[in-house]
């Protein structure tokens, strides 16, 4: 089942809801809410009543969004004890206990929230606009809470709900998936916050841990796309003697929730997009990515930019070499030689990684990094240290679990993923050798071919049709020059017509070799699974000798660059179409970036790679291939930067350092090009050396952004949308990668009406002769917070 159909099922879950009659948000004790009656929060945001999920006939008491027509249940009371008919009712007893009774007065569910009775006791039940259902004690002037639904999380985390643990009472605010869209009883996935050591979040299936997020680094949970500061929501993280939890609060009215799904997409973030439908971002669906817990085992590092993804850290070797040779690194690595803790050995700085599991760590927020190192050096069981806050304060110490906790657990399962390349500021100092290694040394090692297995596994590809060369040759008139419609980064592209009349685009890959066949097939498998309305669809492939060919759907309106940069054709795209293109591109890139199986960094986003269908909907092309071909180039040119001049950010152009923020940068350039109708690369303006980015920035600073708008848009533009787009574009092209928003934030900023942050100056912006490029090349390593391990 796809994510989308899953959402559809959830959306349809409420067709069988009873009609509302009661419209109050409060009921007193002894009054019942019968099946068919509802309680509606004061601002009409949430509604409480009985419903049947999906195809089920069973009745449950739940809370759902009142205003959103598709309806979506956010909380269920009797998850495990449905009522089989419509005789159910909800009642508040005089002692504050909330009960669901069936027609024959059987108690189906109880909140168990009784308070001691006295003559003055006045209890009321109220549904708040936050979605919280509260039993109040109204006896004294100040109301107090007897019971609240926010303390009993189901599969949904709403804004304001605590997610974590009360360490005194032991109560966990954790999430459990439904069993299926038809059955809200607790399902296979469980998502919780573990306050052991330094708090982190986990997702498990049964007893198997699938994912780990965190720890909190002062701004975000590592590995999660939610970040502070942000114009749309803020994340509150509280960690004291009594409780450890996080919650998110909304700054705008955009509806958002975090849901744990009953399928392997697990944790998702949902919001309402500009077409008034649920949009979602899958946080944890990494089936085979580095986010998978323990993929590379203890002392292994993981990077999706190489194959196989696991590698032992410097100074370590595979624990079970045979398994590693079969590309299975889950058993981890062992030290080449025992640690000489007293003298000799020191710490090694590791950057660009997600912190290792912190359950066997201790922390002190007031220690400095120097004190932290001293503390770690003094204890031979301490394996690594780092700042606990990425802004450069606090101390986090990791201990060898076997000695400190006498438990056989992996401590240094350092996870290095494509996504963690963004976490440039979280790095690790590992205790191995005193020698300081250059920053990001990992990046030199991209792909390695797995020489031991040459047999390509075709069986996984049964969903994707294979075409024979003859068929393709016929469709393209034997790759006739007249059929050539473009020259992509990886070879020529031809238009073709299949025998059944279908129009296709045929990409003939030029740089291929037999040796890379396995990786090629891996890549095709990945791409074939990626399906999104804003990505060009792969229809099939063809392998014949050294010939590797990909067959895509044909896009009648060709590519964006042929329209927006052409004076005549640019009138084909009015503002509403362009705004739709901006949204669509953003959604497509977000889909690539999100951890759905493998995170894809496109690396060559440009107007020529944005194709347009008959309705001018944008479809991103060439995704997925960039990764592969960097791999192929590795043996020859390790430093080759793919991408197109004018669209690549400085950290990539200068150091080959790429991350999802490189794509964000390219997206920002595209937005400014779409608004202005000018090419960044060829931009010139009398009197300035500015490129398009500098020009847009200068106008923005003067409050004259409106002058950037292409003349062809003057009749159609909606000023507020154009200005918002320009500001989002400028946020994306900021010089420092860490200042650029994630694609998730971009998508949310485009759909919301909230106040946007002020962009800082863009990359490649020069002023008074001072070149940013020069100053960038002397980037100060010490401003980056790191993790040190031994
Ligand atoms: C009352 O109804 C419940 C659920 O509807 C059912 O399980 C139970 O057997 C019924 N009890 C009696 C005594 O009929
Ligand atoms: C209330 O108590 C009963 C009996 O101990 C238990 O089965 C039930 O799960 C409790 N209800 C809630 C909502 O915790
Ligand atoms: C309960 O108390 C609140 C605040 O003190 C008040 O607004 C509300 O009307 C009271 N409700 C009832 C049913 O007494
Ligand atoms: C990798 O090896 C481990 C044993 O160390 C085994 O349990 C696991 O199933 C293997 N994984 C794969 C994908 O073969
Ligand atoms: C944290 O470190 C500071 C400074 O070294 C020290 O004074 C304080 O006692 C430490 N706190 C704890 C709880 O260990
Ligand atoms: C380190 O671990 C060993 C057990 O492996 C233990 O005997 C020793 O006391 C520990 N040292 C410190 C300083 O905690």
CSV table of C-alpha atoms in Angstrom, one decimal, residues 198 216-219 365 387-395 785:
chain,number,residue,atom,x,y,z
A,198,UNK,CA,21.0,11.9,27.1
A,216,UNK,CA,18.3,17.3,21.3
A,217,UNK,CA,21.2,19.6,20.3
A,218,UNK,CA,19.8,22.9,21.4
A,219,UNK,CA,18.0,23.5,18.1
A,365,UNK,CA,25.2,21.5,30.4
A,387,UNK,CA,29.3,19.6,23.1
A,388,UNK,CA,25.8,18.9,24.0
A,389,UNK,CA,24.5,22.1,22.4
A,390,UNK,CA,25.6,22.8,18.8
A,391,UNK,CA,26.1,26.4,19.6
A,392,UNK,CA,29.2,25.3,21.5
A,393,UNK,CA,28.4,24.7,25.1
A,394,UNK,CA,27.7,21.8,27.4
A,395,UNK,CA,29.3,18.4,27.6
A,785,UNK,CA,30.9,22.0,17.1
